[in-house]
DNA sequence: ACCGTATGCTCC
DNA sequence: ATTCCGC
DNA sequence: GCGGAATGAGCATACGGT
């Protein structure tokens, strides 16, 4: 039996309404209306489309279509020369409007069978799948076909989705609010949806669960090893005293390393590494995979830390982020593993052998981490200081800066210092070197060089 | 097969 | 990541 | 204060000319 679907036209009408308002509340109402008439079978796809995507952010689905290729695709669909299309773009500043204009001039555009959410999604995925020799030609033909079958208004949004320029002003939080209104009757329940989203990083999945089973459905979204969890972020302060003001119940400070934040999932010998944006970057770090495989005394675990470039031949002299970035590659990885050794500094643990630690306070998580990590030259915990003495903390900060690190991170030790996936809250506060330098405004400060592992040498004039 | 160029996409 | 903007 | 959007440097991929 055929799964139910939604006319793409319906989605396009919603997009037009969203474009016509800047009010967040109104957007929530418009989207809630859309969700109520969307069959649950395709509600995940609708969510991705509203965000201008085809899948969850962490899925590696890319159209690989830019302005140039799009101009050519519109040219083919409309039968006009590409020069004319590009000229129109200079006038209008948006290929969506260009496509709409030239296809409207065509007369019979889109008179064939109507596009649906599912059919458009399948065909765009087909575009994304094209790779290798001749792939650009194949992408062009698929896109041009799709545009020919679209009405001019549909073409406007198809083009924007493909180019990643949809910009409706409705992001993830607006979507979650609208889902709460549509399926639980009230925005009040949005935090429940947000929590589920932060555990799975996939609005589409949250939408499907809540559309099919309401709030109970959300309980089915749990931490799964191998599925990335949205990362917690820190607030910022300019002055050390502010940390004391914001965290009266006590805190610990940790060095903030200048590297790449990673979330490592271990299931037996299987290890997967996710970037801050939840991209799967396992292939970039075979050495980190090995360190996790060997260095965690747990069968299953999800841990978080910072990967930092080392000065070759050392295990505690760090290089700046820029150096680490040449490790961001697909080929020649083994060569760069030798040339740019890295160290993983762990600072959190979210899951161990069947137990979620998300709701455990920070001191407990840190204790578990200390228990399961086998320290080595390539794997360690972040340097940490538990103190209430401002001078001691300042010295800890200064040492971090001297070593070329970014600064320090203060972490609340209060009972409510749980891991707030996806949130930026005051239970983590960063204090970075730039701000402290700004305070030294009676001096002119000149950076004269960045030496490996020793940070910037500074001269006061 | 080998180059430079154009295009698209990621991280802080 | 930081920054700006509108609600 | 929050949510949404914009932003620059370096690598990967495909193309097109030799």
Short mmCIF file of C-alpha atoms (C1' of nucleotides) in Angstrom, two decimals:
data_model
loop_
_atom_site.label_atom_id
_atom_site.label_comp_id
_atom_site.label_asym_id
_atom_site.label_seq_id
_atom_site.Cartn_x
_atom_site.Cartn_y
_atom_site.Cartn_z
CA UNK A 1 0.00 0.00 0.00
CA UNK A 2 1.20 3.43 -0.86
CA UNK A 3 2.36 5.58 2.02
CA UNK A 4 0.52 8.85 2.33
CA UNK A 5 2.19 11.93 1.01
CA UNK A 6 1.82 15.72 0.84
CA UNK A 7 1.65 17.85 -2.31
CA UNK A 8 4.83 19.87 -2.62
CA UNK A 9 2.58 22.79 -3.49
CA UNK A 10 1.25 22.68 0.06
CA UNK A 11 4.76 23.10 1.44
CA UNK A 12 5.42 25.95 -0.98
CA UNK A 13 2.34 27.82 0.19
CA UNK A 14 3.59 27.51 3.76
CA UNK A 15 6.98 28.85 2.74
CA UNK A 16 5.31 31.89 1.22
CA UNK A 17 3.39 32.57 4.42
CA UNK A 18 6.56 32.22 6.46
CA UNK A 19 8.37 34.65 4.20
CA UNK A 20 5.60 37.18 4.69
CA UNK A 21 6.14 37.51 8.43
CA UNK A 22 8.99 38.23 10.81
CA UNK A 23 7.07 37.33 13.93
CA UNK A 24 8.31 34.17 15.60
CA UNK A 25 4.94 33.42 17.16
CA UNK A 26 3.24 33.71 13.81
CA UNK A 27 5.77 31.33 12.27
CA UNK A 28 5.02 28.79 14.97
CA UNK A 29 1.29 29.01 14.16
CA UNK A 30 1.89 28.68 10.43
CA UNK A 31 4.14 25.66 10.89
CA UNK A 32 1.79 24.03 13.40
CA UNK A 33 -0.94 24.31 10.79
CA UNK A 34 1.28 22.63 8.23
CA UNK A 35 2.19 19.81 10.62
CA UNK A 36 -1.43 19.09 11.45
CA UNK A 37 -2.23 18.34 7.82
CA UNK A 38 1.03 16.51 7.10
CA UNK A 39 0.85 12.70 7.12
CA UNK A 40 3.24 11.39 9.80
CA UNK A 41 4.91 9.25 7.13
CA UNK A 42 6.52 12.31 5.59
CA UNK A 43 6.68 14.72 8.49
CA UNK A 44 10.41 14.13 8.91
CA UNK A 45 10.99 15.12 5.28
CA UNK A 46 8.86 18.23 5.77
CA UNK A 47 11.04 19.23 8.74
CA UNK A 48 14.23 18.77 6.73
CA UNK A 49 12.80 20.83 3.87
CA UNK A 50 11.78 23.68 6.16
CA UNK A 51 15.40 23.80 7.28
CA UNK A 52 16.59 23.65 3.68
CA UNK A 53 18.02 20.17 4.23
CA UNK A 54 17.37 16.65 3.03
CA UNK A 55 18.33 14.81 6.21
CA UNK A 56 19.50 15.27 9.79
CA UNK A 57 22.39 17.71 10.02
CA UNK A 58 24.83 14.98 10.94
CA UNK A 59 24.01 12.91 7.84
CA UNK A 60 26.54 13.44 5.12
CA UNK A 61 24.07 14.42 2.40
CA UNK A 62 25.22 17.22 0.11
CA UNK A 63 23.80 18.39 -3.20
CA UNK A 64 27.16 19.78 -4.34
CA UNK A 65 25.29 22.35 -6.39
CA UNK A 66 26.50 25.93 -6.35
CA UNK A 67 25.50 29.04 -8.24
CA UNK A 68 27.31 28.11 -11.42
CA UNK A 69 25.75 24.71 -11.83
CA UNK A 70 22.37 26.08 -10.83
CA UNK A 71 22.53 28.76 -13.50
CA UNK A 72 23.18 26.06 -16.06
CA UNK A 73 20.36 23.86 -14.75
CA UNK A 74 17.89 26.77 -14.94
CA UNK A 75 19.11 27.54 -18.43
CA UNK A 76 18.41 23.98 -19.55
CA UNK A 77 15.03 23.82 -17.88
CA UNK A 78 13.91 27.10 -19.45
CA UNK A 79 15.63 26.80 -22.81
CA UNK A 80 17.33 30.16 -22.32
CA UNK A 81 21.08 30.74 -22.66
CA UNK A 82 23.08 30.62 -19.45
CA UNK A 83 24.35 34.17 -20.00
CA UNK A 84 20.80 35.44 -19.77
CA UNK A 85 20.21 33.52 -16.55
CA UNK A 86 23.34 34.93 -14.96
CA UNK A 87 22.40 38.44 -16.05
CA UNK A 88 19.00 38.05 -14.45
CA UNK A 89 20.72 36.91 -11.29
CA UNK A 90 22.67 40.15 -11.12
CA UNK A 91 19.36 42.03 -11.31
CA UNK A 92 17.44 39.92 -8.84
CA UNK A 93 20.16 38.62 -6.52
CA UNK A 94 18.44 35.26 -6.02
CA UNK A 95 18.41 32.25 -8.31
CA UNK A 96 15.09 31.20 -6.85
CA UNK A 97 13.44 34.33 -8.22
CA UNK A 98 15.32 33.90 -11.50
CA UNK A 99 14.00 30.38 -11.96
CA UNK A 100 10.48 31.48 -11.09
CA UNK A 101 10.63 34.31 -13.62
CA UNK A 102 11.98 32.39 -16.59
CA UNK A 103 9.79 29.35 -16.00
CA UNK A 104 6.71 31.55 -15.65
CA UNK A 105 7.47 32.97 -19.08
CA UNK A 106 7.32 29.45 -20.45
CA UNK A 107 3.62 28.90 -20.32
CA UNK A 108 3.02 25.19 -19.77
CA UNK A 109 5.58 24.78 -17.01
CA UNK A 110 4.69 22.28 -14.35
CA UNK A 111 1.48 21.22 -16.05
CA UNK A 112 2.43 17.55 -15.70
CA UNK A 113 1.99 15.36 -12.65
CA UNK A 114 2.15 17.22 -9.38
CA UNK A 115 5.28 17.03 -7.27
CA UNK A 116 4.98 15.69 -3.76
CA UNK A 117 7.19 16.02 -0.71
CA UNK A 118 8.32 12.42 -1.08
CA UNK A 119 8.97 12.57 -4.81
CA UNK A 120 10.95 15.81 -4.56
CA UNK A 121 12.97 14.38 -1.70
CA UNK A 122 13.80 11.21 -3.62
CA UNK A 123 14.86 13.13 -6.66
CA UNK A 124 17.06 15.56 -4.77
CA UNK A 125 18.68 12.63 -2.99
CA UNK A 126 19.36 11.19 -6.42
CA UNK A 127 21.14 14.42 -7.33
CA UNK A 128 23.18 14.20 -4.14
CA UNK A 129 24.18 10.61 -4.87
CA UNK A 130 25.88 11.48 -8.18
CA UNK A 131 29.66 11.34 -7.88
CA UNK A 132 32.70 10.73 -10.02
CA UNK A 133 33.36 11.39 -13.70
CA UNK A 134 30.33 12.88 -15.41
CA UNK A 135 28.56 13.57 -12.13
CA UNK A 136 28.08 17.27 -12.80
CA UNK A 137 26.38 16.53 -16.10
CA UNK A 138 24.14 13.99 -14.39
CA UNK A 139 23.26 16.42 -11.60
CA UNK A 140 22.41 19.08 -14.18
CA UNK A 141 20.06 16.83 -16.09
CA UNK A 142 18.28 15.58 -12.99
CA UNK A 143 17.85 19.12 -11.68
CA UNK A 144 16.67 20.50 -15.02
CA UNK A 145 14.09 17.71 -15.28
CA UNK A 146 12.81 18.48 -11.82
CA UNK A 147 12.56 22.20 -12.53
CA UNK A 148 10.66 21.55 -15.76
CA UNK A 149 8.03 19.63 -13.84
CA UNK A 150 7.71 22.25 -11.15
CA UNK A 151 5.37 25.20 -11.20
CA UNK A 152 7.25 28.52 -11.18
CA UNK A 153 6.53 29.01 -7.50
CA UNK A 154 7.72 25.51 -6.69
CA UNK A 155 10.86 26.15 -8.73
CA UNK A 156 11.62 29.21 -6.62
CA UNK A 157 11.91 27.09 -3.49
CA UNK A 158 13.45 24.04 -5.13
CA UNK A 159 16.31 26.24 -6.28
CA UNK A 160 16.77 27.78 -2.85
CA UNK A 161 16.77 24.38 -1.16
CA UNK A 162 19.34 23.09 -3.61
CA UNK A 163 21.57 26.13 -3.13
CA UNK A 164 21.14 26.21 0.64
CA UNK A 165 19.65 29.73 0.56
CA UNK A 166 16.14 29.01 1.81
CA UNK A 167 16.37 31.33 4.83
CA UNK A 168 12.81 31.24 6.07
CA UNK A 169 13.69 32.61 9.47
CA UNK A 170 12.37 29.44 11.08
CA UNK A 171 15.12 27.33 12.60
CA UNK A 172 15.20 24.27 14.81
CA UNK A 173 13.75 25.98 17.88
CA UNK A 174 10.83 27.36 15.88
CA UNK A 175 10.19 23.88 14.48
CA UNK A 176 10.21 22.31 17.95
CA UNK A 177 7.78 24.95 19.20
CA UNK A 178 5.48 24.32 16.27
CA UNK A 179 5.61 20.55 16.83
CA UNK A 180 4.73 21.06 20.48
CA UNK A 181 1.74 23.19 19.53
CA UNK A 182 0.55 20.83 16.80
CA UNK A 183 0.85 17.54 18.67
CA UNK A 184 0.80 18.30 22.37
CA UNK A 185 -1.50 21.29 22.28
CA UNK A 186 0.89 23.74 23.85
CA UNK A 187 4.29 25.38 23.56
CA UNK A 188 4.67 24.47 27.22
CA UNK A 189 5.93 21.05 26.17
CA UNK A 190 8.66 22.38 23.91
CA UNK A 191 11.44 21.62 26.44
CA UNK A 192 10.49 17.94 26.28
CA UNK A 193 10.88 17.98 22.51
CA UNK A 194 14.11 19.93 22.80
CA UNK A 195 15.57 17.37 25.15
CA UNK A 196 14.71 14.57 22.75
CA UNK A 197 16.24 16.55 19.91
CA UNK A 198 19.44 17.09 21.85
CA UNK A 199 19.76 13.37 22.47
CA UNK A 200 19.36 12.36 18.84
CA UNK A 201 20.32 15.47 16.85
CA UNK A 202 17.53 14.80 14.38
CA UNK A 203 14.42 17.04 14.25
CA UNK A 204 12.85 14.69 11.73
CA UNK A 205 12.94 11.82 14.19
CA UNK A 206 11.49 13.95 16.98
CA UNK A 207 8.70 15.10 14.66
CA UNK A 208 7.84 11.56 13.64
CA UNK A 209 7.74 10.25 17.19
CA UNK A 210 5.62 13.09 18.53
CA UNK A 211 3.29 13.04 15.51
CA UNK A 212 2.70 9.32 15.84
CA UNK A 213 2.60 8.85 19.60
CA UNK A 214 2.57 12.26 21.22
CA UNK A 215 4.72 12.92 24.28
CA UNK A 216 4.99 9.20 25.02
CA UNK A 217 6.75 8.75 21.71
CA UNK A 218 9.54 11.01 22.88
CA UNK A 219 10.47 8.51 25.59
CA UNK A 220 11.57 6.17 22.82
CA UNK A 221 14.37 8.57 21.93
CA UNK A 222 17.31 7.55 24.08
CA UNK A 223 21.05 7.75 24.00
CA UNK A 224 22.45 5.23 21.56
CA UNK A 225 26.11 4.48 21.18
CA UNK A 226 27.02 5.42 17.61
CA UNK A 227 24.40 8.19 17.41
CA UNK A 228 25.80 11.66 18.16
CA UNK A 229 24.48 13.77 21.03
CA UNK A 230 24.27 17.54 20.69
CA UNK A 231 27.17 19.08 22.51
CA UNK A 232 26.92 21.32 25.52
CA UNK A 233 28.35 24.82 25.11
CA UNK A 234 29.78 27.41 27.50
CA UNK A 235 28.83 30.98 28.28
CA UNK A 236 31.52 33.66 28.30
CA UNK A 237 32.69 36.23 30.81
CA UNK A 238 35.19 39.07 30.59
CA UNK A 239 36.30 39.09 34.20
CA UNK A 240 37.25 36.34 36.62
CA UNK A 241 34.96 37.74 39.34
CA UNK A 242 31.94 37.10 37.16
CA UNK A 243 32.60 33.38 37.40
CA UNK A 244 32.26 33.54 41.17
CA UNK A 245 29.05 35.56 40.80
CA UNK A 246 27.50 33.10 38.38
CA UNK A 247 28.57 29.96 40.26
CA UNK A 248 28.13 30.64 43.96
CA UNK A 249 27.88 26.91 44.70
CA UNK A 250 31.42 26.18 43.65
CA UNK A 251 33.19 25.13 40.50
CA UNK A 252 36.30 23.57 39.05
CA UNK A 253 38.39 25.04 36.25
CA UNK A 254 39.91 23.21 33.32
CA UNK A 255 42.31 24.26 30.60
CA UNK A 256 40.62 25.11 27.32
CA UNK A 257 42.78 23.61 24.61
CA UNK A 258 43.10 25.09 21.13
CA UNK A 259 41.96 22.14 19.06
CA UNK A 260 38.92 20.34 17.72
CA UNK A 261 36.10 19.24 19.97
CA UNK A 262 35.15 15.60 19.51
CA UNK A 263 32.62 13.14 20.85
CA UNK A 264 33.88 9.56 20.78
CA UNK A 265 31.58 6.56 20.78
CA UNK A 266 32.99 3.15 21.69
CA UNK A 267 31.14 -0.15 21.34
CA UNK A 268 33.58 -2.98 21.86
CA UNK A 269 36.31 -2.42 19.27
CA UNK A 270 34.11 -0.18 17.16
CA UNK A 271 34.89 3.51 17.55
CA UNK A 272 33.17 6.46 15.89
CA UNK A 273 34.27 10.09 16.26
CA UNK A 274 31.96 13.06 15.77
CA UNK A 275 32.88 16.72 15.30
CA UNK A 276 31.24 19.60 17.12
CA UNK A 277 28.64 19.76 14.34
CA UNK A 278 28.07 16.03 14.74
CA UNK A 279 29.76 15.14 11.46
CA UNK A 280 31.33 11.71 11.39
CA UNK A 281 35.07 12.42 11.21
CA UNK A 282 36.34 8.98 12.24
CA UNK A 283 38.46 8.62 9.09
CA UNK A 284 40.51 11.71 9.99
CA UNK A 285 41.76 10.32 13.26
CA UNK A 286 42.84 6.66 13.09
CA UNK A 287 45.27 7.41 15.91
CA UNK A 288 42.50 8.76 18.14
CA UNK A 289 40.36 5.73 17.30
CA UNK A 290 43.19 3.50 18.50
CA UNK A 291 43.70 5.59 21.63
CA UNK A 292 40.02 5.22 22.52
CA UNK A 293 39.96 1.52 21.68
CA UNK A 294 42.92 0.84 23.97
CA UNK A 295 42.49 3.57 26.54
CA UNK A 296 38.97 3.23 27.87
CA UNK A 297 38.24 0.65 30.53
CA UNK A 298 34.66 0.15 29.40
CA UNK A 299 33.03 -1.97 26.77
CA UNK A 300 30.68 0.80 25.75
CA UNK A 301 31.23 4.49 26.30
CA UNK A 302 30.54 7.97 24.99
CA UNK A 303 33.22 10.46 25.96
CA UNK A 304 34.02 14.02 24.98
CA UNK A 305 37.26 15.88 24.64
CA UNK A 306 39.54 18.08 22.59
CA UNK A 307 41.96 16.78 19.96
CA UNK A 308 45.09 18.92 19.95
CA UNK A 309 48.13 18.93 17.64
CA UNK A 310 51.40 18.08 19.39
CA UNK A 311 54.90 19.25 18.66
CA UNK A 312 56.40 16.06 17.18
CA UNK A 313 58.49 14.18 19.70
CA UNK A 314 56.68 15.65 22.71
CA UNK A 315 53.52 14.73 24.53
CA UNK A 316 52.68 17.99 26.29
CA UNK A 317 53.68 20.76 23.90
CA UNK A 318 50.73 21.89 21.86
CA UNK A 319 50.38 23.53 18.46
CA UNK A 320 47.64 25.96 17.43
CA UNK A 321 44.36 24.97 15.85
CA UNK A 322 45.61 26.02 12.42
CA UNK A 323 48.19 23.22 12.45
CA UNK A 324 45.62 20.63 13.41
CA UNK A 325 43.49 21.61 10.46
CA UNK A 326 45.82 20.00 7.94
CA UNK A 327 44.66 16.76 9.54
CA UNK A 328 41.23 17.52 8.12
CA UNK A 329 41.66 15.40 5.02
CA UNK A 330 40.50 12.25 3.35
CA UNK A 331 43.68 11.11 1.66
CA UNK A 332 47.26 10.77 2.85
CA UNK A 333 45.87 10.43 6.34
CA UNK A 334 48.57 8.02 7.52
CA UNK A 335 51.33 10.37 6.45
CA UNK A 336 49.81 13.23 8.41
CA UNK A 337 49.25 11.02 11.42
CA UNK A 338 53.05 10.84 11.62
CA UNK A 339 53.76 14.46 10.67
CA UNK A 340 51.16 15.97 12.98
CA UNK A 341 50.73 13.78 16.04
CA UNK A 342 47.71 14.57 18.18
CA UNK A 343 46.63 14.06 21.74
CA UNK A 344 43.08 13.58 22.99
CA UNK A 345 42.27 15.45 26.19
CA UNK A 346 39.03 14.11 27.62
CA UNK A 347 36.76 16.20 29.82
CA UNK A 348 33.40 14.48 29.96
CA UNK A 349 31.62 11.16 29.82
CA UNK A 350 27.95 10.79 28.86
CA UNK A 351 27.44 7.07 28.86
CA UNK A 352 29.17 3.97 30.19
CA UNK A 353 28.14 0.33 29.80
CA UNK A 354 24.40 0.75 29.74
CA UNK A 355 24.20 3.73 32.05
CA UNK A 356 23.43 7.27 30.90
CA UNK A 357 25.40 9.88 32.80
CA UNK A 358 23.65 12.82 31.16
CA UNK A 359 21.73 13.62 34.33
CA UNK A 360 24.62 13.03 36.70
CA UNK A 361 26.27 16.17 38.11
CA UNK A 362 29.64 17.19 36.74
CA UNK A 363 31.78 16.03 39.71
CA UNK A 364 30.34 12.55 39.37
CA UNK A 365 30.90 12.43 35.62
CA UNK A 366 34.47 13.60 36.07
CA UNK A 367 35.05 10.90 38.69
CA UNK A 368 33.73 8.22 36.35
CA UNK A 369 35.96 9.56 33.59
CA UNK A 370 39.01 9.40 35.83
CA UNK A 371 38.14 5.82 36.62
CA UNK A 372 37.80 4.57 33.05
CA UNK A 373 40.63 6.44 31.30
CA UNK A 374 44.01 4.73 31.03
CA UNK A 375 46.31 7.71 30.65
CA UNK A 376 49.03 7.58 28.00
CA UNK A 377 51.13 10.04 25.97
CA UNK A 378 48.25 10.24 23.47
CA UNK A 379 45.29 10.13 25.82
CA UNK A 380 44.68 12.02 29.02
CA UNK A 381 42.16 14.07 30.95
CA UNK A 382 42.15 17.85 30.70
CA UNK A 383 44.27 19.66 33.27
CA UNK A 384 42.03 20.68 36.13
CA UNK A 385 42.06 22.72 39.30
CA UNK A 386 39.55 22.68 42.11
CA UNK A 387 39.99 25.89 44.05
CA UNK A 388 38.14 28.90 45.39
CA UNK A 389 41.22 31.06 45.51
CA UNK A 390 41.14 33.71 42.76
CA UNK A 391 44.92 34.02 42.76
CA UNK A 392 45.39 30.32 42.32
CA UNK A 393 42.84 30.30 39.52
CA UNK A 394 44.48 33.25 37.85
CA UNK A 395 47.84 31.46 37.96
CA UNK A 396 46.22 28.40 36.42
CA UNK A 397 44.85 30.63 33.66
CA UNK A 398 48.22 32.29 33.10
CA UNK A 399 49.93 28.97 32.71
CA UNK A 400 47.37 27.93 30.12
CA UNK A 401 47.98 31.15 28.19
CA UNK A 402 51.73 30.70 28.39
CA UNK A 403 51.38 27.30 26.84
CA UNK A 404 49.44 28.77 23.94
CA UNK A 405 46.03 27.53 25.03
CA UNK A 406 42.83 29.49 24.68
CA UNK A 407 42.12 30.04 28.35
CA UNK A 408 40.12 28.21 30.97
CA UNK A 409 36.67 26.79 31.38
CA UNK A 410 34.88 26.95 34.73
CA UNK A 411 32.42 24.14 35.40
CA UNK A 412 29.79 24.27 38.08
CA UNK A 413 29.97 21.57 40.75
CA UNK A 414 26.41 22.20 41.97
CA UNK A 415 23.94 19.30 42.23
CA UNK A 416 22.21 20.56 39.07
CA UNK A 417 25.41 20.55 37.00
CA UNK A 418 24.09 17.90 34.64
CA UNK A 419 25.18 17.58 31.02
CA UNK A 420 22.76 19.87 29.19
CA UNK A 421 22.97 18.52 25.67
CA UNK A 422 22.77 21.26 23.08
CA UNK A 423 22.45 24.07 25.60
CA UNK A 424 24.65 27.08 26.27
CA UNK A 425 24.18 27.73 29.92
CA UNK A 426 25.90 29.17 32.95
CA UNK A 427 27.04 25.83 34.31
CA UNK A 428 30.02 26.10 31.94
CA UNK A 429 31.78 29.44 31.60
CA UNK A 430 34.78 30.22 29.46
CA UNK A 431 37.36 32.84 30.15
CA UNK A 432 39.64 33.39 27.21
CA UNK A 433 42.94 35.09 26.72
CA UNK A 434 41.72 37.82 24.32
CA UNK A 435 39.52 39.38 26.96
CA UNK A 436 42.25 39.57 29.56
CA UNK A 437 44.56 41.18 27.01
CA UNK A 438 41.95 43.81 26.31
CA UNK A 439 42.14 44.82 29.92
CA UNK A 440 45.81 45.69 29.47
CA UNK A 441 44.87 48.75 27.48
CA UNK A 442 47.62 50.92 28.82
CA UNK A 443 50.02 48.88 26.71
CA UNK A 444 50.20 48.27 23.02
CA UNK A 445 50.44 44.55 22.48
CA UNK A 446 52.10 43.07 19.42
CA UNK A 447 52.10 39.41 18.45
CA UNK A 448 55.54 38.69 17.01
CA UNK A 449 55.21 35.03 16.28
CA UNK A 450 53.59 31.76 17.05
CA UNK A 451 56.11 29.15 18.12
CA UNK A 452 55.18 25.54 18.29
CA UNK A 453 53.71 24.65 21.63
CA UNK A 454 54.62 27.86 23.37
CA UNK A 455 51.85 30.04 22.11
CA UNK A 456 52.34 33.64 21.12
CA UNK A 457 55.34 35.60 22.25
CA UNK A 458 54.17 39.02 23.33
CA UNK A 459 56.07 42.25 23.45
CA UNK A 460 54.82 45.17 25.47
CA UNK A 461 55.83 48.44 23.88
"C1'" DA B 1 47.92 10.84 -17.25
"C1'" DC B 2 48.93 15.54 -15.52
"C1'" DC B 3 48.24 20.02 -14.58
"C1'" DG B 4 45.72 24.43 -13.05
"C1'" DT B 5 41.14 26.28 -12.20
"C1'" DA B 6 36.46 26.47 -10.56
"C1'" DT B 7 33.27 25.17 -7.27
"C1'" DG B 8 31.43 23.62 -2.97
"C1'" DC B 9 31.80 22.65 1.92
"C1'" DT B 10 33.85 22.40 6.68
"C1'" DC B 11 36.01 24.16 11.07
"C1'" DC B 12 37.03 27.97 14.74
"C1'" DA C 1 33.92 30.50 16.52
"C1'" DT C 2 32.04 35.74 16.88
"C1'" DT C 3 29.02 39.16 15.43
"C1'" DC C 4 24.80 41.60 14.42
"C1'" DC C 5 19.72 41.96 14.16
"C1'" DG C 6 14.67 41.59 15.25
"C1'" DC C 7 11.32 40.01 18.53
"C1'" DG D 1 18.00 37.13 26.33
"C1'" DC D 2 16.85 34.14 22.51
"C1'" DG D 3 16.74 32.49 17.89
"C1'" DG D 4 18.32 33.13 13.33
"C1'" DA D 5 21.55 34.46 9.90
"C1'" DA D 6 26.17 35.89 8.14
"C1'" DT D 7 31.06 35.26 8.07
"C1'" DG D 8 36.94 33.54 6.24
"C1'" DA D 9 40.77 29.99 5.35
"C1'" DG D 10 41.94 25.57 3.53
"C1'" DC D 11 40.90 20.96 1.42
"C1'" DA D 12 38.42 17.76 -1.94
"C1'" DT D 13 36.42 16.97 -6.17
"C1'" DA D 14 35.47 17.38 -10.97
"C1'" DC D 15 36.43 19.58 -15.21
"C1'" DG D 16 38.96 20.96 -19.23
"C1'" DG D 17 43.10 21.81 -21.66
"C1'" DT D 18 47.59 19.81 -22.85
#
